[in-house]
Short mmCIF file of C-alpha atoms and ligand atoms in Angstrom, two decimals:
data_model
loop_
_atom_site.label_atom_id
_atom_site.label_comp_id
_atom_site.label_asym_id
_atom_site.label_seq_id
_atom_site.Cartn_x
_atom_site.Cartn_y
_atom_site.Cartn_z
CA MET Q 1 12.54 10.29 -31.17
CA SER Q 2 15.81 11.78 -30.59
CA GLU Q 3 17.75 12.39 -26.89
CA PHE Q 4 16.83 16.41 -27.80
CA ASP Q 5 12.80 15.36 -28.35
CA LEU Q 6 13.41 13.04 -25.15
CA ILE Q 7 14.55 15.06 -23.45
CA ARG Q 8 12.24 18.02 -23.81
CA ASN Q 9 9.41 15.53 -23.01
CA TYR Q 10 10.16 13.85 -20.64
CA PHE Q 11 12.63 15.52 -18.32
CA THR Q 12 11.73 19.24 -18.52
CA TRP Q 13 9.19 20.32 -16.02
CA PRO Q 14 8.09 23.81 -14.66
CA ALA Q 15 11.37 25.59 -12.23
CA SER Q 16 9.45 24.19 -9.06
CA ARG Q 17 12.07 26.25 -7.00
CA GLU Q 18 12.79 29.23 -6.55
CA ASP Q 19 16.60 29.01 -5.93
CA VAL Q 20 17.00 27.60 -9.66
CA THR Q 21 18.17 30.57 -12.13
CA LEU Q 22 18.77 28.33 -14.30
CA GLY Q 23 17.79 25.03 -15.41
CA VAL Q 24 17.40 22.21 -17.88
CA GLY Q 25 18.16 23.48 -20.91
CA ASP Q 26 21.57 25.20 -21.58
CA ASP Q 27 25.00 24.06 -20.98
CA GLY Q 28 25.36 23.83 -16.85
CA ALA Q 29 22.78 24.51 -14.93
CA LEU Q 30 23.09 27.93 -12.02
CA LEU Q 31 22.49 27.83 -8.56
CA ARG Q 32 22.41 29.49 -4.92
CA VAL Q 33 23.20 27.71 -2.20
CA PRO Q 34 21.74 30.20 0.95
CA PRO Q 35 23.94 31.74 3.18
CA GLY Q 36 25.68 30.44 6.32
CA GLN Q 37 24.13 26.53 4.42
CA GLU Q 38 26.81 23.85 2.97
CA LEU Q 39 26.33 22.01 -0.23
CA VAL Q 40 26.20 18.09 0.15
CA VAL Q 41 26.57 16.13 -3.22
CA CYS Q 42 25.90 12.51 -3.39
CA VAL Q 43 25.74 10.51 -6.75
CA ASP Q 44 24.86 6.77 -7.89
CA THR Q 45 24.88 4.58 -10.39
CA LEU Q 46 22.10 2.00 -11.09
CA ALA Q 47 23.54 -0.73 -13.43
CA ALA Q 48 21.33 -3.69 -14.77
CA GLY Q 49 21.73 -6.77 -14.00
CA VAL Q 50 23.86 -5.78 -11.49
CA HIS Q 51 21.91 -2.87 -9.03
CA PHE Q 52 18.52 -4.04 -10.22
CA PRO Q 53 17.15 -7.51 -11.71
CA ASP Q 54 16.59 -6.82 -15.66
CA GLU Q 55 12.69 -7.44 -15.67
CA THR Q 56 12.81 -4.44 -12.63
CA PRO Q 57 9.68 -1.96 -13.89
CA ALA Q 58 10.89 1.60 -15.24
CA ASP Q 59 8.97 3.28 -12.36
CA ALA Q 60 10.31 1.70 -9.79
CA LEU Q 61 13.94 2.61 -11.69
CA GLY Q 62 12.92 5.57 -11.73
CA HIS Q 63 11.63 5.90 -7.87
CA LYS Q 64 14.72 3.94 -6.44
CA ALA Q 65 17.21 5.69 -8.55
CA LEU Q 66 16.43 9.31 -6.70
CA ALA Q 67 15.02 7.68 -3.38
CA VAL Q 68 19.17 5.86 -2.59
CA ASN Q 69 20.52 9.47 -3.28
CA LEU Q 70 18.17 11.08 -1.42
CA SER Q 71 18.88 8.32 1.38
CA ASP Q 72 22.92 9.30 1.56
CA LEU Q 73 21.39 12.95 1.96
CA ALA Q 74 19.41 11.60 4.58
CA ALA Q 75 22.10 9.85 6.35
CA MET Q 76 24.47 13.81 6.28
CA GLY Q 77 21.20 15.58 7.53
CA ALA Q 78 21.24 17.25 4.52
CA GLU Q 79 17.40 18.68 2.71
CA PRO Q 80 16.84 17.71 -0.93
CA ALA Q 81 17.10 20.68 -3.64
CA TRP Q 82 17.96 19.33 -6.60
CA ALA Q 83 19.51 16.18 -8.81
CA THR Q 84 21.08 15.49 -12.39
CA LEU Q 85 19.82 12.61 -14.11
CA ALA Q 86 22.55 10.70 -16.46
CA LEU Q 87 20.97 7.94 -18.46
CA THR Q 88 22.60 5.68 -21.07
CA LEU Q 89 19.40 3.95 -23.03
CA PRO Q 90 20.27 0.85 -24.95
CA ALA Q 91 17.00 2.38 -27.23
CA ALA Q 92 14.42 5.83 -27.98
CA ASP Q 93 11.88 3.35 -25.88
CA GLU Q 94 9.01 5.88 -25.03
CA ASP Q 95 6.40 3.55 -22.66
CA TRP Q 96 9.52 2.49 -20.87
CA VAL Q 97 10.23 5.97 -20.86
CA GLY Q 98 7.38 8.15 -19.21
CA ALA Q 99 7.12 4.86 -17.11
CA PHE Q 100 10.88 5.98 -15.56
CA SER Q 101 10.23 9.32 -15.74
CA GLU Q 102 6.65 9.33 -14.03
CA GLY Q 103 8.32 7.43 -11.46
CA PHE Q 104 11.33 9.88 -10.75
CA ARG Q 105 9.56 12.62 -11.03
CA SER Q 106 6.83 12.15 -8.18
CA LEU Q 107 9.35 11.09 -6.17
CA ALA Q 108 11.32 14.32 -7.18
CA GLU Q 109 7.84 16.48 -6.47
CA GLU Q 110 7.30 14.71 -2.84
CA TYR Q 111 10.38 15.62 -1.43
CA GLY Q 112 10.53 19.35 -3.62
CA VAL Q 113 13.09 18.19 -5.47
CA ALA Q 114 14.28 20.81 -9.28
CA LEU Q 115 15.79 17.68 -11.59
CA VAL Q 116 17.89 20.41 -13.10
CA GLY Q 117 20.28 18.76 -15.55
CA GLY Q 118 21.60 15.53 -16.94
CA ASP Q 119 23.04 13.86 -20.46
CA THR Q 120 21.30 11.35 -22.15
CA THR Q 121 23.22 9.19 -24.39
CA ARG Q 122 22.77 5.08 -25.98
CA GLY Q 123 23.92 2.15 -24.67
CA PRO Q 124 23.46 -1.21 -22.18
CA LEU Q 125 20.96 0.81 -19.36
CA SER Q 126 23.23 2.62 -16.48
CA ILE Q 127 21.07 5.37 -14.12
CA THR Q 128 22.91 8.04 -12.42
CA VAL Q 129 21.51 10.04 -10.60
CA GLN Q 130 23.61 13.10 -8.34
CA VAL Q 131 21.62 14.60 -5.39
CA MET Q 132 23.01 17.52 -3.85
CA GLY Q 133 21.05 19.73 -0.58
CA PHE Q 134 21.83 21.45 2.14
CA VAL Q 135 22.96 21.54 6.04
CA PRO Q 136 23.50 24.41 8.26
CA ARG Q 137 27.84 24.67 8.42
CA GLY Q 138 29.09 22.63 10.47
CA HIS Q 139 26.04 20.13 11.09
CA ALA Q 140 26.37 18.01 9.43
CA LEU Q 141 25.81 13.74 10.55
CA ARG Q 142 29.01 12.09 9.83
CA ARG Q 143 30.33 8.75 9.68
CA ASP Q 144 32.87 9.52 12.26
CA GLY Q 145 30.97 10.44 15.23
CA ALA Q 146 30.50 7.30 17.52
CA ARG Q 147 31.70 7.10 21.24
CA PRO Q 148 32.51 3.83 23.23
CA GLY Q 149 29.39 3.92 25.58
CA ASP Q 150 26.75 5.41 22.44
CA GLY Q 151 23.58 2.98 22.07
CA ILE Q 152 22.50 2.33 18.13
CA TYR Q 153 20.08 2.32 16.49
CA VAL Q 154 18.40 1.87 13.29
CA THR Q 155 14.84 3.49 11.43
CA GLY Q 156 12.06 1.47 10.28
CA THR Q 157 12.74 -2.52 9.65
CA LEU Q 158 15.60 -4.84 8.23
CA GLY Q 159 15.83 -7.22 5.84
CA ASP Q 160 12.35 -6.82 3.75
CA ALA Q 161 13.49 -6.17 0.87
CA ALA Q 162 16.87 -9.17 0.97
CA LEU Q 163 13.30 -11.19 1.74
CA GLY Q 164 11.46 -10.04 -1.20
CA LEU Q 165 14.72 -9.92 -3.62
CA ARG Q 166 15.17 -13.44 -2.75
CA HIS Q 167 11.39 -14.37 -3.89
CA TRP Q 168 11.65 -12.63 -6.65
CA THR Q 169 14.32 -14.43 -8.27
CA GLN Q 170 13.11 -17.01 -7.69
CA ARG Q 171 9.46 -16.38 -8.81
CA THR Q 172 7.27 -16.97 -5.77
CA THR Q 173 5.85 -13.09 -5.17
CA ASP Q 174 1.91 -14.02 -4.42
CA GLY Q 175 0.27 -13.50 -1.21
CA PRO Q 176 -0.03 -9.79 0.29
CA HIS Q 177 3.07 -10.32 2.91
CA VAL Q 178 5.58 -10.62 -0.24
CA HIS Q 179 4.06 -8.06 -2.07
CA ALA Q 180 4.75 -6.03 1.24
CA LEU Q 181 8.35 -6.83 0.93
CA LEU Q 182 9.00 -6.20 -2.41
CA ALA Q 183 7.73 -3.19 -2.44
CA ARG Q 184 10.65 -2.19 -0.13
CA LEU Q 185 13.05 -3.57 -2.52
CA MET Q 186 11.12 -1.65 -5.17
CA ARG Q 187 10.26 1.38 -4.29
CA PRO Q 188 12.20 2.39 -1.03
CA VAL Q 189 11.52 5.12 1.13
CA PRO Q 190 14.56 7.77 1.79
CA GLN Q 191 14.58 8.91 6.07
CA VAL Q 192 15.06 12.36 5.18
CA ALA Q 193 12.62 13.50 7.65
CA ALA Q 194 14.89 11.35 10.11
CA GLY Q 195 17.97 12.47 9.35
CA LEU Q 196 16.12 16.23 9.64
CA ALA Q 197 15.45 15.26 12.84
CA LEU Q 198 18.56 13.86 13.96
CA ARG Q 199 21.26 17.17 13.51
CA GLY Q 200 22.28 17.96 16.78
CA LEU Q 201 21.67 14.37 17.90
CA ALA Q 202 23.47 11.63 16.17
CA GLY Q 203 26.93 11.16 16.70
CA ALA Q 204 27.30 9.53 13.49
CA ALA Q 205 24.99 7.71 10.83
CA ILE Q 206 24.85 5.94 7.48
CA ASP Q 207 21.87 4.55 5.61
CA LEU Q 208 21.77 1.32 5.32
CA SER Q 209 22.44 -0.13 1.91
CA ASP Q 210 25.45 -2.97 1.94
CA GLY Q 211 23.67 -4.78 4.90
CA LEU Q 212 23.61 -3.93 8.32
CA LEU Q 213 26.56 -5.75 9.22
CA ALA Q 214 28.77 -3.76 6.52
CA ASP Q 215 27.76 0.17 6.74
CA LEU Q 216 27.94 -0.63 10.70
CA GLY Q 217 31.39 -1.34 9.80
CA HIS Q 218 31.74 2.16 7.60
CA VAL Q 219 31.09 3.77 11.16
CA LEU Q 220 33.09 2.30 13.08
CA ASP Q 221 35.90 2.20 10.90
CA ALA Q 222 35.14 6.63 10.67
CA SER Q 223 34.99 6.41 14.88
CA GLY Q 224 37.82 4.08 15.27
CA THR Q 225 36.21 2.28 17.80
CA GLY Q 226 33.63 -1.25 17.70
CA ALA Q 227 30.12 -2.03 18.03
CA ALA Q 228 27.95 -4.47 20.16
CA ILE Q 229 24.79 -5.82 18.72
CA ASN Q 230 22.40 -8.58 19.41
CA LEU Q 231 20.49 -10.01 17.21
CA ALA Q 232 17.14 -10.43 19.78
CA GLN Q 233 16.67 -6.38 18.43
CA LEU Q 234 16.67 -6.32 14.95
CA PRO Q 235 13.49 -5.26 14.25
CA LEU Q 236 12.04 -7.49 11.93
CA SER Q 237 8.54 -6.61 9.96
CA ASP Q 238 5.22 -8.37 10.57
CA ALA Q 239 5.60 -9.22 6.50
CA PHE Q 240 9.35 -10.18 7.67
CA ARG Q 241 8.22 -12.68 10.31
CA ALA Q 242 4.94 -14.02 9.10
CA VAL Q 243 7.23 -15.12 5.62
CA SER Q 244 9.88 -16.44 7.73
CA GLY Q 245 8.57 -18.45 10.10
CA ASP Q 246 10.30 -19.96 13.06
CA ALA Q 247 13.46 -19.05 12.05
CA PRO Q 248 14.48 -16.67 9.82
CA ASP Q 249 17.70 -16.30 8.07
CA TRP Q 250 19.74 -13.78 10.00
CA SER Q 251 21.87 -12.78 7.05
CA LEU Q 252 18.92 -11.08 6.13
CA PRO Q 253 18.67 -8.15 8.36
CA LEU Q 254 22.93 -8.73 9.11
CA SER Q 255 24.18 -8.03 5.75
CA GLY Q 256 21.11 -8.33 3.25
CA GLY Q 257 21.78 -4.51 1.16
CA ASP Q 258 18.44 -2.39 0.33
CA ASP Q 259 17.30 -1.01 3.33
CA TYR Q 260 17.91 2.55 2.91
CA GLU Q 261 17.16 2.45 6.21
CA LEU Q 262 18.68 5.21 8.78
CA LEU Q 263 21.51 3.57 11.50
CA PHE Q 264 22.75 6.63 13.64
CA THR Q 265 24.44 6.76 17.36
CA LEU Q 266 23.19 8.42 19.83
CA ALA Q 267 25.04 9.28 23.51
CA PRO Q 268 22.83 8.31 26.14
CA ASP Q 269 21.89 11.94 27.37
CA MET Q 270 20.21 12.09 24.20
CA GLU Q 271 17.29 9.05 23.46
CA ALA Q 272 14.63 10.89 25.14
CA ARG Q 273 15.13 14.15 23.12
CA ALA Q 274 15.79 11.57 19.92
CA ARG Q 275 11.95 10.19 21.20
CA GLU Q 276 10.81 13.24 21.03
CA VAL Q 277 11.52 14.43 17.48
CA LEU Q 278 11.61 11.82 15.10
CA PRO Q 279 8.74 11.11 13.15
CA VAL Q 280 9.42 7.22 12.73
CA PRO Q 281 9.68 4.44 14.84
CA PHE Q 282 13.80 3.28 15.27
CA THR Q 283 14.76 0.99 17.75
CA ARG Q 284 18.35 -0.05 19.23
CA ILE Q 285 20.15 -2.58 18.64
CA GLY Q 286 23.19 -2.53 20.16
CA THR Q 287 26.71 -0.18 21.85
CA ILE Q 288 29.52 0.68 20.53
CA GLU Q 289 32.48 -0.59 22.54
CA ALA Q 290 35.85 1.20 22.79
CA SER Q 291 38.05 -2.13 20.91
CA PRO Q 292 37.14 -2.44 17.00
CA GLY Q 293 35.70 -5.82 15.30
CA ILE Q 294 31.89 -6.09 15.22
CA ARG Q 295 30.12 -8.29 18.36
CA VAL Q 296 27.26 -10.45 17.45
CA THR Q 297 25.21 -11.98 20.00
CA ASP Q 298 21.75 -14.20 19.92
CA GLY Q 299 18.81 -13.64 22.13
CA GLU Q 300 20.27 -15.76 24.60
CA GLY Q 301 23.43 -13.78 25.62
CA GLN Q 302 25.79 -15.84 23.33
CA PRO Q 303 28.08 -15.57 20.73
CA PHE Q 304 26.48 -15.82 16.84
CA SER Q 305 28.69 -16.63 13.77
CA PRO Q 306 26.80 -14.62 10.67
CA SER Q 307 26.88 -17.65 8.12
CA ARG Q 308 27.93 -14.60 5.41
CA SER Q 309 31.64 -14.77 5.58
CA GLY Q 310 33.33 -12.13 4.30
CA TYR Q 311 32.27 -8.93 6.70
CA ARG Q 312 36.19 -7.48 7.67
CA HIS Q 313 34.40 -5.57 10.82
CA PHE Q 314 33.06 -9.31 11.90
CA ASN Q 315 35.21 -11.03 14.75
P1 ADP K 401 25.65 19.44 -24.08
O1 ADP K 401 25.53 18.30 -25.25
O2 ADP K 401 25.86 20.64 -23.61
O3 ADP K 401 25.86 18.53 -22.52
P2 ADP K 401 22.60 18.30 -23.28
O4 ADP K 401 22.70 18.01 -25.48
O5 ADP K 401 23.14 17.00 -23.65
O6 ADP K 401 24.45 19.24 -23.80
O7 ADP K 401 21.91 18.19 -22.91
C1 ADP K 401 20.74 19.11 -23.13
C2 ADP K 401 20.03 20.07 -21.77
O8 ADP K 401 19.25 19.00 -21.26
C3 ADP K 401 20.89 20.38 -20.68
O9 ADP K 401 20.69 21.40 -20.64
C4 ADP K 401 21.53 18.95 -19.81
O10 ADP K 401 21.15 19.40 -19.02
C5 ADP K 401 20.02 18.55 -20.36
N1 ADP K 401 19.59 16.92 -19.87
C6 ADP K 401 20.30 16.52 -20.94
N2 ADP K 401 19.38 15.14 -20.80
C7 ADP K 401 19.09 14.91 -19.28
C8 ADP K 401 17.97 13.97 -18.13
N3 ADP K 401 18.05 13.17 -18.71
N4 ADP K 401 17.30 14.60 -17.35
C9 ADP K 401 17.10 15.52 -16.97
N5 ADP K 401 18.40 16.49 -17.76
C10 ADP K 401 18.60 16.26 -18.59
MG1 MG K 402 25.78 15.98 -22.30
#
């Protein structure tokens, strides 16, 4: 099967958006940004063996390649619109490409995203997705808006994907709780609706892809602030608690990647409004402070040193 057949069979589907003048099939796509909106552009690559285990199912990869990008749009407060897909494949394996395309397409349709172009080449498996979305001019959520006294919040729960990955790697994947954790790893849910609801409310926002301490660190760097967070307030799922037993490995929610939740800050008078408008549960985990660095305390208020080192932002 030629690259042209692959594109026609698996990456061309009827245009779903009126703002696509010309999609897959020409030398470039023609797209219309609504007046008064800024275009938000994000790109992320998943490389085999680096960003996902080799045996990851193809439909999960199709889902995840788009989901991680939608998560970036969510963190900007943007409404998703279009995507491009650059795919490097070791072989034209139709079963694999069909499953990949299905995983990608079903998530794209769920979020109203049109696939408007891409590139298909042969080589070691690598998937690059670019997404584009809109935000009203001047209203994007950015990393640099955290101020001392703001609360620090996260949507959902932390550490599930990292614990799932540990079990996947160790091949101990039996039981409903581990399956729930693996679903978080393989099929992350981008927090697009939460990002939209946070426009005009959040001071700063970022999506959690590299782990809480690392990503919170980016917000603190951009904002010129520090933070205090408390382990006892970190939201853990029932599955995480059940699989972890009495002594959770705190490095998972603190430093494990692939959560794809949103972290955001709210000025003290904004929390009540956020409780009204956010469509998902969220939890306060700490407070922005003037002094640089991240101070972590445990349930008794004692200083806690994460066992994994290497994060520049930890004092
Ligand atoms: P060109 O040689 O002009 O770059 P290509 O032959 O690479 O064009 O691609 C033909 C058309 O198919 C283009 O519109 C391109 O955007 C689209 N395309 C190629 N690969 C993909 C893909 N994996 N997913 C979606 N569209 C693709
Ligand atoms: Mg090309």
